[in-house]
Tab-separated table of C-alpha atoms and ligand atoms in Angstrom:
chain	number	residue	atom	x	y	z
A	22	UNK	CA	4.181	18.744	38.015
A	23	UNK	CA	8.399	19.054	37.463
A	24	UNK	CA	8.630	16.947	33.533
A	25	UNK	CA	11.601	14.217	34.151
A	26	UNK	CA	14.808	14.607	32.640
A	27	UNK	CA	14.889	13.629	28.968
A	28	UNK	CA	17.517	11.452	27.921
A	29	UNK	CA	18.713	13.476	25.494
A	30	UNK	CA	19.406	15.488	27.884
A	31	UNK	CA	21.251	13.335	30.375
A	32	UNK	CA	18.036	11.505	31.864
A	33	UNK	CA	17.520	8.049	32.474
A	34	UNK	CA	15.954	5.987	29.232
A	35	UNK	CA	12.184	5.403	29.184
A	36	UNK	CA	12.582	2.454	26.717
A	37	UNK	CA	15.425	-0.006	28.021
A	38	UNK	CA	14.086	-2.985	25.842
A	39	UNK	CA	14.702	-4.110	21.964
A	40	UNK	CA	13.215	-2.372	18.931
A	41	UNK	CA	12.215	-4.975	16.751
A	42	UNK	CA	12.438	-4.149	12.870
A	43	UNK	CA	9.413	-3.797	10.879
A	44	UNK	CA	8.875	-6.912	9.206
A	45	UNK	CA	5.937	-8.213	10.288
A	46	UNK	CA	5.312	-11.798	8.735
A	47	UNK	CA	9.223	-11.915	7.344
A	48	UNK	CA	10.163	-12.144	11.393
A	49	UNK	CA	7.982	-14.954	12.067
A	50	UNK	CA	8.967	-17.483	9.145
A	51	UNK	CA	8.889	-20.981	10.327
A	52	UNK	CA	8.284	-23.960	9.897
A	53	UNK	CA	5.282	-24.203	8.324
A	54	UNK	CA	6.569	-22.104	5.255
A	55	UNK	CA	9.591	-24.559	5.036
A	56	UNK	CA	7.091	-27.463	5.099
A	57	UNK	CA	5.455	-25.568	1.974
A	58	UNK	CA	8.398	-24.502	-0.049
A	59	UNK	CA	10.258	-28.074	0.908
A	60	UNK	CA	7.100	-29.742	-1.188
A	61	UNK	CA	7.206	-27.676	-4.131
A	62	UNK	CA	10.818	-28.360	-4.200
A	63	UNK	CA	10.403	-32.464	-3.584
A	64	UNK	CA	7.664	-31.956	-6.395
A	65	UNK	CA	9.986	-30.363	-8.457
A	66	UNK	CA	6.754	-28.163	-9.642
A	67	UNK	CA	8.142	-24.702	-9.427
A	68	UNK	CA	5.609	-23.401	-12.098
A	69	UNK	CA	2.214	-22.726	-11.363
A	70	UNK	CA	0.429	-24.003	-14.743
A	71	UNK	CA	3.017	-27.598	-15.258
A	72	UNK	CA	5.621	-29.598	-13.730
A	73	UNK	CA	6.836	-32.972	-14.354
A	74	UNK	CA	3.898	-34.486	-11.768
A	75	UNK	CA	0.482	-33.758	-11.695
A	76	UNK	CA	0.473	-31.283	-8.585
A	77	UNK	CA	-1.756	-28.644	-7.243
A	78	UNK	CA	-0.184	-25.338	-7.564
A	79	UNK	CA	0.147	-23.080	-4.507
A	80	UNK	CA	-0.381	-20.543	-6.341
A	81	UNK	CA	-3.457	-21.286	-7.406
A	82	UNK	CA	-4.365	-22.112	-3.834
A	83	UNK	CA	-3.409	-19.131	-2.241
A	84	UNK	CA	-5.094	-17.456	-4.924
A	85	UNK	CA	-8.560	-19.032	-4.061
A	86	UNK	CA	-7.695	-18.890	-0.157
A	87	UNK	CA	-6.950	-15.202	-0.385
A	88	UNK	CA	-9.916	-14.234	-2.455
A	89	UNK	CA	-12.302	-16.145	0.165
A	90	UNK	CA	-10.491	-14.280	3.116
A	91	UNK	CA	-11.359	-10.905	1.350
A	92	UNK	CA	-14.922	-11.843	0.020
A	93	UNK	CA	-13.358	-11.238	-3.159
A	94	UNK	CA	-14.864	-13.193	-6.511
A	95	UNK	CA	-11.401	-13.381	-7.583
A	96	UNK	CA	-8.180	-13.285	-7.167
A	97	UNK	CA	-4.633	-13.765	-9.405
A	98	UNK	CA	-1.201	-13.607	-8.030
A	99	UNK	CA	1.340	-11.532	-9.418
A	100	UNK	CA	4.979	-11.092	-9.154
A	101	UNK	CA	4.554	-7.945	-7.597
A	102	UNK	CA	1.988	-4.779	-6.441
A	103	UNK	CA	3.699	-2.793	-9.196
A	104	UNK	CA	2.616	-5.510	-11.490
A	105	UNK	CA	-0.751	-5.788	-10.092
A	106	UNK	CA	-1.349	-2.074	-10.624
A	107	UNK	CA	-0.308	-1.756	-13.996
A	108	UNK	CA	-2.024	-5.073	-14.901
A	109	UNK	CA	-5.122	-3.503	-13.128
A	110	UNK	CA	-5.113	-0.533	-14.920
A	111	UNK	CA	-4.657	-1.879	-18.610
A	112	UNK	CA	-7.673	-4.237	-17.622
A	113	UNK	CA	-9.604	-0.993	-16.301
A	114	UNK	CA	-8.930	0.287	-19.894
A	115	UNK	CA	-6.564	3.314	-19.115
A	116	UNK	CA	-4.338	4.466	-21.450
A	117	UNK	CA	-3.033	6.848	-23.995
A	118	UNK	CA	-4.808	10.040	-23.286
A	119	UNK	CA	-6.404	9.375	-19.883
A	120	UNK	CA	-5.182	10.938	-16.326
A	121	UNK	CA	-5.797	8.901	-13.258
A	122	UNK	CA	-5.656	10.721	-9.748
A	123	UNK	CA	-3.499	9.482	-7.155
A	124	UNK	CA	-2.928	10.403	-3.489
A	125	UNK	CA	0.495	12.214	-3.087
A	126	UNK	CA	1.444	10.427	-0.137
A	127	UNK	CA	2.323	6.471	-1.440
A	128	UNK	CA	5.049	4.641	-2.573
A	129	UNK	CA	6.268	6.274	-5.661
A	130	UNK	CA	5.285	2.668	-7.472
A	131	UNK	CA	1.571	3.745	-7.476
A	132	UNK	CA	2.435	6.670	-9.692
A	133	UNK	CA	4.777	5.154	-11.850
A	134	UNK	CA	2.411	2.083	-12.427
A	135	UNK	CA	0.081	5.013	-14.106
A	136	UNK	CA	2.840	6.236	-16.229
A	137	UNK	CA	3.698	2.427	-17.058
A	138	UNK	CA	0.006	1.949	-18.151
A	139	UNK	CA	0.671	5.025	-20.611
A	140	UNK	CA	-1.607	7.690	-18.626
A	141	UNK	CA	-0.659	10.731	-16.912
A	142	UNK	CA	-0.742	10.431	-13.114
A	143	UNK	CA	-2.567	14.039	-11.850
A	144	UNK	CA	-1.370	13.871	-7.946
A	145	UNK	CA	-3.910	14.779	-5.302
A	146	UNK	CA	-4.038	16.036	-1.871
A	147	UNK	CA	-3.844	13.936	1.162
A	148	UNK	CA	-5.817	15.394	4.020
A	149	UNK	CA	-5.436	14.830	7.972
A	150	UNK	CA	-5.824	10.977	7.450
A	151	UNK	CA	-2.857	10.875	5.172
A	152	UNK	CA	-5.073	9.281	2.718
A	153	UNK	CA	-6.381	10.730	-0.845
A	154	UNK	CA	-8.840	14.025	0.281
A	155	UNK	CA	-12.130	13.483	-1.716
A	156	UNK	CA	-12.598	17.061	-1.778
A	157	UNK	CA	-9.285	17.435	-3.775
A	158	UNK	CA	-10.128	14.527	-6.056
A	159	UNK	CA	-13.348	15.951	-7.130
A	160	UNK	CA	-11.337	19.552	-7.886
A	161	UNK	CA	-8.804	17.653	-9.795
A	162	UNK	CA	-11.168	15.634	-12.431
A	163	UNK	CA	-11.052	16.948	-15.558
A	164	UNK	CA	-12.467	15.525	-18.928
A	165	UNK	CA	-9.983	13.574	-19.051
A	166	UNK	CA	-9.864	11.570	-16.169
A	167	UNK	CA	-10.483	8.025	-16.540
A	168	UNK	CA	-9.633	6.106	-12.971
A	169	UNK	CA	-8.398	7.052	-9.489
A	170	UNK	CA	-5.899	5.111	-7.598
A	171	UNK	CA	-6.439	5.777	-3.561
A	172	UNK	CA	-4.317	4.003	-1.508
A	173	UNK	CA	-4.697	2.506	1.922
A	174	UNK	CA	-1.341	3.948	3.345
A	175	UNK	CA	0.108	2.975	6.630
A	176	UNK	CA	-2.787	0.577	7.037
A	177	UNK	CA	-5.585	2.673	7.310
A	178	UNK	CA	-8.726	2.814	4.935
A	179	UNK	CA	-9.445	5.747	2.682
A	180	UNK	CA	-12.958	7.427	2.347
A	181	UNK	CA	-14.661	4.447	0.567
A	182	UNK	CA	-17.925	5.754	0.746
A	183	UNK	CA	-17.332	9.135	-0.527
A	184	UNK	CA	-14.594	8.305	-3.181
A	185	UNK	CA	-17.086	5.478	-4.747
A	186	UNK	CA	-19.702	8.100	-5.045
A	187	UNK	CA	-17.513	10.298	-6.633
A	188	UNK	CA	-16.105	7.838	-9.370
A	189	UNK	CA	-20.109	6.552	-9.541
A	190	UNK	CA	-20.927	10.461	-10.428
A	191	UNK	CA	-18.007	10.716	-13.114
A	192	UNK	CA	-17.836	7.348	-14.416
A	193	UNK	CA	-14.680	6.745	-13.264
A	194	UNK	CA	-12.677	3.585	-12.530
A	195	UNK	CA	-11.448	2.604	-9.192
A	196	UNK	CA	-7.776	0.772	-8.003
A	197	UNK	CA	-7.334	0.669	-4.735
A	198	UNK	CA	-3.786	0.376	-3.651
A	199	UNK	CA	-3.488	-1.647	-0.232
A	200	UNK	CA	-0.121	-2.633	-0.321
A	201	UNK	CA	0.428	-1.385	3.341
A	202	UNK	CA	-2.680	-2.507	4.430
A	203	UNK	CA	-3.502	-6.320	3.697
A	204	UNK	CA	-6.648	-7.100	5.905
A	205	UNK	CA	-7.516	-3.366	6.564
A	206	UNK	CA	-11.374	-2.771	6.944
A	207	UNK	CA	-14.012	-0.070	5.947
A	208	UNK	CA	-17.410	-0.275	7.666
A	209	UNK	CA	-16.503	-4.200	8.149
A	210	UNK	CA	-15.424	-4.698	4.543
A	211	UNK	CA	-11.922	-5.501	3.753
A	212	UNK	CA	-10.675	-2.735	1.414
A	213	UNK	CA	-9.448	-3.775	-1.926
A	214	UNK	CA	-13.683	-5.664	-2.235
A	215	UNK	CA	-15.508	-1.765	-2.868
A	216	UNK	CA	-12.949	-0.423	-6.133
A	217	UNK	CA	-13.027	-2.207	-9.362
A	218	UNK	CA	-9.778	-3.746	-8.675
A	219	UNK	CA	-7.341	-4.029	-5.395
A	220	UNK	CA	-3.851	-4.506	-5.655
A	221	UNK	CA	-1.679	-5.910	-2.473
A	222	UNK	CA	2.084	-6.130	-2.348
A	223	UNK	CA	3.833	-8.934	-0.300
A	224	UNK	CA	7.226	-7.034	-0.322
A	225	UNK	CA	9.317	-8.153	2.784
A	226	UNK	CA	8.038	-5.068	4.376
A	227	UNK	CA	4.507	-5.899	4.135
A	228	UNK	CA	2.901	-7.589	7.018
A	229	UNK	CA	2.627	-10.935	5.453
A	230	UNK	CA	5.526	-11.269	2.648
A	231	UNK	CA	7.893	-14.188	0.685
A	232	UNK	CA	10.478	-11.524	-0.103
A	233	UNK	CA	8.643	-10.288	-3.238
A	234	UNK	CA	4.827	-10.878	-4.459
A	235	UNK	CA	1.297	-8.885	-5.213
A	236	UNK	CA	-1.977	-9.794	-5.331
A	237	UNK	CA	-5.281	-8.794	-7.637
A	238	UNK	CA	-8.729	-9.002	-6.643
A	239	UNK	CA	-11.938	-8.014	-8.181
A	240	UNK	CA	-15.677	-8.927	-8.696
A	241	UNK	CA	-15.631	-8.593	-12.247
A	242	UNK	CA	-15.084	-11.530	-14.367
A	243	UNK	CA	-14.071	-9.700	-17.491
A	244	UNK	CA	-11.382	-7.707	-15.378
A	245	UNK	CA	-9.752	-10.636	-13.830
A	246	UNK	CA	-9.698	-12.169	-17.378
A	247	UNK	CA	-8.194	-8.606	-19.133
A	248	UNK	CA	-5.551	-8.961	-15.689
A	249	UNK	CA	-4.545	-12.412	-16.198
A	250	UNK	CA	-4.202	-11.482	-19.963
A	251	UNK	CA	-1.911	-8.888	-19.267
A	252	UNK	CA	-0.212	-10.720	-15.958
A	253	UNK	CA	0.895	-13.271	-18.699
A	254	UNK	CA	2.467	-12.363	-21.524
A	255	UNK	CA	-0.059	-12.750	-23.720
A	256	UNK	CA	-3.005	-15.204	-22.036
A	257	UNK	CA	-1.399	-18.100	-22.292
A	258	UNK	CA	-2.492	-19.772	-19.734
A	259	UNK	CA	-6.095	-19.410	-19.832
A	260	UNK	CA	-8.511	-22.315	-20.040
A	261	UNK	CA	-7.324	-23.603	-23.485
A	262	UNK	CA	-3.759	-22.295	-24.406
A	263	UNK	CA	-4.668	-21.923	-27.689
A	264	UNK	CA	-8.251	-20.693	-27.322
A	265	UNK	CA	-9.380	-17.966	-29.668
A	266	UNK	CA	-10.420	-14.849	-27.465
A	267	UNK	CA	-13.388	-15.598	-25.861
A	268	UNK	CA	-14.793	-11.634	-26.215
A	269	UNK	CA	-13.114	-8.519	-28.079
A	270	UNK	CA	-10.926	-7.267	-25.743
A	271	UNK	CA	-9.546	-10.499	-23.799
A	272	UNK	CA	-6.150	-11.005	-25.664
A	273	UNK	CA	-3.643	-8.328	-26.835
A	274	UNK	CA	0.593	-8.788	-25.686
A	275	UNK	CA	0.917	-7.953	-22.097
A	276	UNK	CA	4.001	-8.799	-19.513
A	277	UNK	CA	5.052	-11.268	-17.204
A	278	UNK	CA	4.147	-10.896	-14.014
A	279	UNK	CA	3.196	-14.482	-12.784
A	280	UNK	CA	3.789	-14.935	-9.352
A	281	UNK	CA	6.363	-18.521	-8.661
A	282	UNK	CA	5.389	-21.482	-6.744
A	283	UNK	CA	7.916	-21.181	-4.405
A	284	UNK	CA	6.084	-17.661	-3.513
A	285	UNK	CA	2.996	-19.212	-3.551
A	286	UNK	CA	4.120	-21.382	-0.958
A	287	UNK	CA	5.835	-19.103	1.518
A	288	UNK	CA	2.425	-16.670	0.961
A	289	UNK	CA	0.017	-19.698	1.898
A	290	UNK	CA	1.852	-20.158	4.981
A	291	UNK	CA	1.816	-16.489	6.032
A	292	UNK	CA	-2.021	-16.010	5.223
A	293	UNK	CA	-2.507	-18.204	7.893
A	294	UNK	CA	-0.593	-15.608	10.183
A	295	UNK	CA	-2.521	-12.161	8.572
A	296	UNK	CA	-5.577	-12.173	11.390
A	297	UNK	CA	-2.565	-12.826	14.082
A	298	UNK	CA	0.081	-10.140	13.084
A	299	UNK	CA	-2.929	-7.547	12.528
A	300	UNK	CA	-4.758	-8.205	16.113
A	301	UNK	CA	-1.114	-7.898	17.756
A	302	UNK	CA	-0.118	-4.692	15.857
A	303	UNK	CA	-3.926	-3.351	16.825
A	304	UNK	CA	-3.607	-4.289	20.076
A	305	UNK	CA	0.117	-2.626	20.364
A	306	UNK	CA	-1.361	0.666	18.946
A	307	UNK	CA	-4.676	0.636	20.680
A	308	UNK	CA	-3.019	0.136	23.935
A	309	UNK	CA	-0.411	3.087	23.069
A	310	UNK	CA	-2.884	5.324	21.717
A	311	UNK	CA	-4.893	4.991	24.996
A	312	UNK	CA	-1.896	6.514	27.084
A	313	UNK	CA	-1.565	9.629	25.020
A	314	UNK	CA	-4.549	10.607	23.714
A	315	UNK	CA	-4.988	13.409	25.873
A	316	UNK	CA	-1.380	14.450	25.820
A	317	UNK	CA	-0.962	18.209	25.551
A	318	UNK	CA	0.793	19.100	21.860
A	319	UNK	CA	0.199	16.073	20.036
A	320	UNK	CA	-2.830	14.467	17.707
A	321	UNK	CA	-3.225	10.779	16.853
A	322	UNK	CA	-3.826	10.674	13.357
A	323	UNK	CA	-7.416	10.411	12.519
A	324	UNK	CA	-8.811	7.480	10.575
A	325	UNK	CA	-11.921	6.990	8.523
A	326	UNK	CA	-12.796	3.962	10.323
A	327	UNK	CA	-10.220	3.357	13.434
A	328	UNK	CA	-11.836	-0.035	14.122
A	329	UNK	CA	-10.068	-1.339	10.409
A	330	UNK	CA	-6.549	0.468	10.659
A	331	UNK	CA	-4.159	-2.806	10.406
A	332	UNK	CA	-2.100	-0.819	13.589
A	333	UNK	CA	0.971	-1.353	11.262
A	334	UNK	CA	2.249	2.503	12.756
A	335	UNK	CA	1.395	4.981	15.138
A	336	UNK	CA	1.552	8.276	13.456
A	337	UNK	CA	0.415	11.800	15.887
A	338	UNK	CA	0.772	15.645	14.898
A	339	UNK	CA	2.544	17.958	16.172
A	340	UNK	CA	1.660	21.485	16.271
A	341	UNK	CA	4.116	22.974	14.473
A	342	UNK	CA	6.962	21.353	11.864
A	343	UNK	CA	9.357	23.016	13.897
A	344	UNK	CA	8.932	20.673	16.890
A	345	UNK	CA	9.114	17.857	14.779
A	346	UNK	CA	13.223	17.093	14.690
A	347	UNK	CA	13.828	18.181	18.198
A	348	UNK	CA	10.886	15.654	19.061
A	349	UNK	CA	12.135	12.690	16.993
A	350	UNK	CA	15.379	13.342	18.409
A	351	UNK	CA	14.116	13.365	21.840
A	352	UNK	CA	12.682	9.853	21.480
A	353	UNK	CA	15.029	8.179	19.888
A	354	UNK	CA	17.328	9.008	22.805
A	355	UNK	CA	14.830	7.351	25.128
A	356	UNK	CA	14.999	4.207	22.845
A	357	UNK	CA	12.136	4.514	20.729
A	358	UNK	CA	12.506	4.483	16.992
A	359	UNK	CA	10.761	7.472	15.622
A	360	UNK	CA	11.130	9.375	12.405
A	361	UNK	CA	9.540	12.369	10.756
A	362	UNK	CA	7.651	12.139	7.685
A	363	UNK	CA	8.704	15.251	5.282
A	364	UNK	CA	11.528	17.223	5.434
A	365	UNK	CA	12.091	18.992	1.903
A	366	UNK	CA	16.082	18.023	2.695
A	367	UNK	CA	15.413	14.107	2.876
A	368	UNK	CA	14.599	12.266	-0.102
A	369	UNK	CA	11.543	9.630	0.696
A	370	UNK	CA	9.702	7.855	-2.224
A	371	UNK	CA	6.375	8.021	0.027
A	372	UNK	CA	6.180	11.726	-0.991
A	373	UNK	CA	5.312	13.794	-4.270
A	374	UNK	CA	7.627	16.187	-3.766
A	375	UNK	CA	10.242	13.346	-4.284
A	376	UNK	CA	9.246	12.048	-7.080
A	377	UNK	CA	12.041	13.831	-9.242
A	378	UNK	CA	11.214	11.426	-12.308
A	379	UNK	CA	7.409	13.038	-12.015
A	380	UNK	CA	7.947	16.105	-11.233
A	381	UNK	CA	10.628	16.765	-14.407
A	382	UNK	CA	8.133	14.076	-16.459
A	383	UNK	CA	11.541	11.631	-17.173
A	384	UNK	CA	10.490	9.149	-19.481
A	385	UNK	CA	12.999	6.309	-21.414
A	386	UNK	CA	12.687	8.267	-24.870
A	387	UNK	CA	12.139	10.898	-26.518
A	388	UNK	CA	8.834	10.774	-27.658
A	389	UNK	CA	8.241	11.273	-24.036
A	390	UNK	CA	4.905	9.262	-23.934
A	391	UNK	CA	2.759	9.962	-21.891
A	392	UNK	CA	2.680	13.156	-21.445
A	393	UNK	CA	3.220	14.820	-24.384
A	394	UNK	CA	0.319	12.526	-25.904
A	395	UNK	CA	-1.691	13.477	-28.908
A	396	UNK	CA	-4.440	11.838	-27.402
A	397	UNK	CA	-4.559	14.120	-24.155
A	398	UNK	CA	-6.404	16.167	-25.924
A	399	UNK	CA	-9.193	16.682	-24.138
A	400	UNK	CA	-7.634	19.092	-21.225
A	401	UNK	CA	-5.080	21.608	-20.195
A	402	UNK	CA	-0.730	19.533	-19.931
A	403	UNK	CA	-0.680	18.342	-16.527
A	404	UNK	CA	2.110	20.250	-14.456
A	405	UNK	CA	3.622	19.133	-11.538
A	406	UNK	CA	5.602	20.911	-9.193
A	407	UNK	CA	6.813	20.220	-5.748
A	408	UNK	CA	4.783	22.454	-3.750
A	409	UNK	CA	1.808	21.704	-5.899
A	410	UNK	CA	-0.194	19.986	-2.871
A	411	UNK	CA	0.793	22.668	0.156
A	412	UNK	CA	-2.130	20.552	2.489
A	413	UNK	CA	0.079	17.065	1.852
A	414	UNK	CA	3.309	18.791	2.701
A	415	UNK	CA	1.945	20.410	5.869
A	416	UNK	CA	0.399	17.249	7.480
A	417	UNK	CA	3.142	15.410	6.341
A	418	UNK	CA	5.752	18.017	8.081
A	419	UNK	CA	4.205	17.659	11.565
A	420	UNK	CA	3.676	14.342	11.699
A	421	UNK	CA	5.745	11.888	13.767
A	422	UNK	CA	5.891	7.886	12.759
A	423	UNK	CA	6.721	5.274	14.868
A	424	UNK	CA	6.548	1.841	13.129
A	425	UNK	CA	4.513	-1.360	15.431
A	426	UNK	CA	5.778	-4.285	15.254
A	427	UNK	CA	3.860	-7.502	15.910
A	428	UNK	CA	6.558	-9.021	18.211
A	429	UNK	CA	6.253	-5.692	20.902
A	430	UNK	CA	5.406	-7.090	24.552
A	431	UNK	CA	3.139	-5.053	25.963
A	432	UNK	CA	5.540	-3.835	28.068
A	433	UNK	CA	7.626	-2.342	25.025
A	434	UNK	CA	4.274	-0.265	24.580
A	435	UNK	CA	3.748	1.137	27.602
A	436	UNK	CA	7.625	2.467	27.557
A	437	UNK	CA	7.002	3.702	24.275
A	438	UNK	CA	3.823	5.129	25.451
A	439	UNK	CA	5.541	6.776	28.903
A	440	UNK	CA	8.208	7.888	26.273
A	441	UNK	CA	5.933	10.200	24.207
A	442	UNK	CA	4.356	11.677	27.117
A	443	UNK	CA	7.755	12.737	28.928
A	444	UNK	CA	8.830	14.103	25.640
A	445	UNK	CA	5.877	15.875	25.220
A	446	UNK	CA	5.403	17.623	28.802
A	447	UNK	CA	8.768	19.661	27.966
A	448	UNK	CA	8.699	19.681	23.417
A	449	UNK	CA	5.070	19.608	22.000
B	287	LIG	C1	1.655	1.960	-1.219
B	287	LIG	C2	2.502	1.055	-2.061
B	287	LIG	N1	2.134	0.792	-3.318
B	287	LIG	C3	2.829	-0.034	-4.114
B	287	LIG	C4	3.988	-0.623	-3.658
B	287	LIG	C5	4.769	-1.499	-4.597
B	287	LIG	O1	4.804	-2.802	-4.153
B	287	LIG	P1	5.788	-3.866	-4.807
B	287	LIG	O2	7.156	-3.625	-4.243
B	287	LIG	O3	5.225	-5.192	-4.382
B	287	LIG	O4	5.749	-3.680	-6.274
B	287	LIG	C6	4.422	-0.395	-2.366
B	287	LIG	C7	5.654	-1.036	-1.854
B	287	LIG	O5	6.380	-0.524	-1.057
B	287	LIG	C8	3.664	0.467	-1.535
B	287	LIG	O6	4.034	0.741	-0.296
């Protein structure tokens, strides 16, 4: 069969509609989240322990409504994922002295949360999920390690099953990052529920956001106490205010990262939209994936449990990096908005190799805590360089990412689908 004239090369488009930017929940404020800011504003209770009038707090709701919708035991709002991973971590009890293993494919903020909690981040493989390889976690504990921080990235679960067993085996702690993945399932469970702690970030490129925001949840009493310790300065706001600790370890000075009521009232609104955005964007990407699975040159990414990817993306391999510019170039002429993942030339916080402040171990002084620690003293310095993890930079060099937004018609899909394919017949 004769492939059709790319546009790139002088063809006619494939995709003649919109792209819509990527944020989910941010596109489809309305008027319910004005309806829940406007009262905390007519309430004039913009803080979620007191106000002038005896109000329920949004925050406090969304906090309970959240932990229901995850099965969680609890749940506490924070200002931020950042500040829900460090909070998490100081609860977990990492700290001077202890390395926690993270994936090397995440926002940069899950490694520099370790560093903020005072550990030494020890960065793992991903493998052909883009997610943290158990194999390479279980080469990379040392006596030493006290946690590991796998994150759910691009919406797609990590190996819960095999990742619990190894932290159950070594004793280790477990923070699961799901910042890009709110309401992403393993084996029907909604990740963040299996790890000691899960941390979600409602950034206004998350798929339900107010602009900035995080989330905690856990099963464990004492953690959600030590978290809300740390989340607040130093536990004010427990119970009593003035309580004496109610068990050794409860109070100590931590930061501020309460979450506002006017953020608890934008997030309360867009909970009620997670199940909607997430069946759209797996609908988008089911129905795309189904046109090219079979195309010659190109691999959907694989998934540890397909049925609980959020759809946020599409991602597919390539065979070789090479293809990968020509190819992104290609569709992006038809009128499909497609990037590459790694390319050594391109600075992207999602990858190790990046992470410049890492890599050269930057820290604020000179004492450069933490990792020249005198309590690491139970293994070999931890050494980074960027070609340290050769697996993450080879997936992550053929790989192709096209973002889904909710708001696609299923026409957009099938254009983006019959784009891939044309591209492929003549560059995969
Ligand atoms: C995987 C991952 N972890 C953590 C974060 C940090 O989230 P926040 O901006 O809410 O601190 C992000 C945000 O982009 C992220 O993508």
């Amino acid at each position: 069969m004769m492939s059709e004239k790319l546009a790139i090369h002088g063809g006619p488009k494939a995709k003649t509609t919109e792209n819509y930017p990527m944020y989910p929940g941010g596109l489809e404020i309305g008027d319910e989240e004005k309806r829940q800011v406007l009262e905390v504003l007519d309430n004039q209770y913009l803080f979620r322990y007191y106000g002038p009038a005896n109000c329920e707090s949004k925050v406090k709701r969304f906090e309970q409504e959240f932990a229901e919708k995850m099965g969680a035991k609890y749940a506490l709002a924070t200002s931020s994922c950042t500040g829900a991973l460090i909070s998490s971590l100081v609860a977990c009890g990492v700290g001077p002295g202890d390395e926690v293993i993270v994936s090397g494919y995440t926002f940069f903020a899950s490694c520099a949360a370790i560093v903020a909690a005072k550990a030494i981040p020890v960065i793992a493989e991903v493998d052909e999920t883009l997610t943290i390889d158990p194999d390479d976690i279980e080469k990379k504990i040392t006596p030493a390690t006290k946690g590991i921080l796998v994150v759910h990235m691009r919406g797609v679960p990590c190996d819960m099953d095999r990742i619990m067993s190894i932290a159950k085996k070594h004793k280790l702690v477990v923070i699961e990052d799901c910042a890009q993945a709110v309401g992403a399932m393993y084996k029907g469970k909604f990740v963040g529920t299996f790890g000691d702690c899960g941390c979600f970030s409602f950034q206004y490129h998350k798929t339900i956001t107010a602009g900035e925001g995080g989330m905690i949840i856990t099963n464990d009493k004492r953690l959600y106490d030590r978290c809300m310790s740390y989340h607040d300065t130093a536990a004010c706001w427990r119970p009593d205010r003035f309580a004496e600790q109610r068990y050794e370890g409860e109070l100590f000075c931590g930061s501020n990262f309460r979450m506002s009521e006017l953020t608890g009232a934008v997030m309360l609104a867009q909970l009620q939209r997670l199940d909607g955005l997430n069946a759209r964007m797996r609908d988008h990407q089911h129905r795309i994936i189904e046109q090219i699975k079979n195309t010659k040159g190109i691999k959907v990414r694989p998934c540890y449990d397909a049925e609980g990817d959020t759809g946020i993306c599409l991602m597919f391999y390539l065979d070789s990096k090479d293809k990968v510019e020509p190819f992104v170039d290609a569709l992006k002429a038809e009128g499909v908005n497609a990037a590459g993942v790694f390319n050594a030339g391109i600075p992207d916080w999602h990858i190790y190799a990046h992470w410049k402040h890492v890599i050269d171990k930057k820290t604020p002084t000179e004492v450069n805590c933490p990792y020249d620690c005198p309590y690491h003293t139970k293994a070999e310095p931890v050494e980074y360089a960027p070609d340290m993890n050769p697996n993450t930079l080879e997936y992550l060099g053929r790989v192709v990412h096209l973002d889904i937004p909710p708001q696609m018609s299923d026409e957009d899909c099938d254009m983006i689908a019959k784009a891939i394919n044309k591209v492929a017949a003549v560059l995969a």
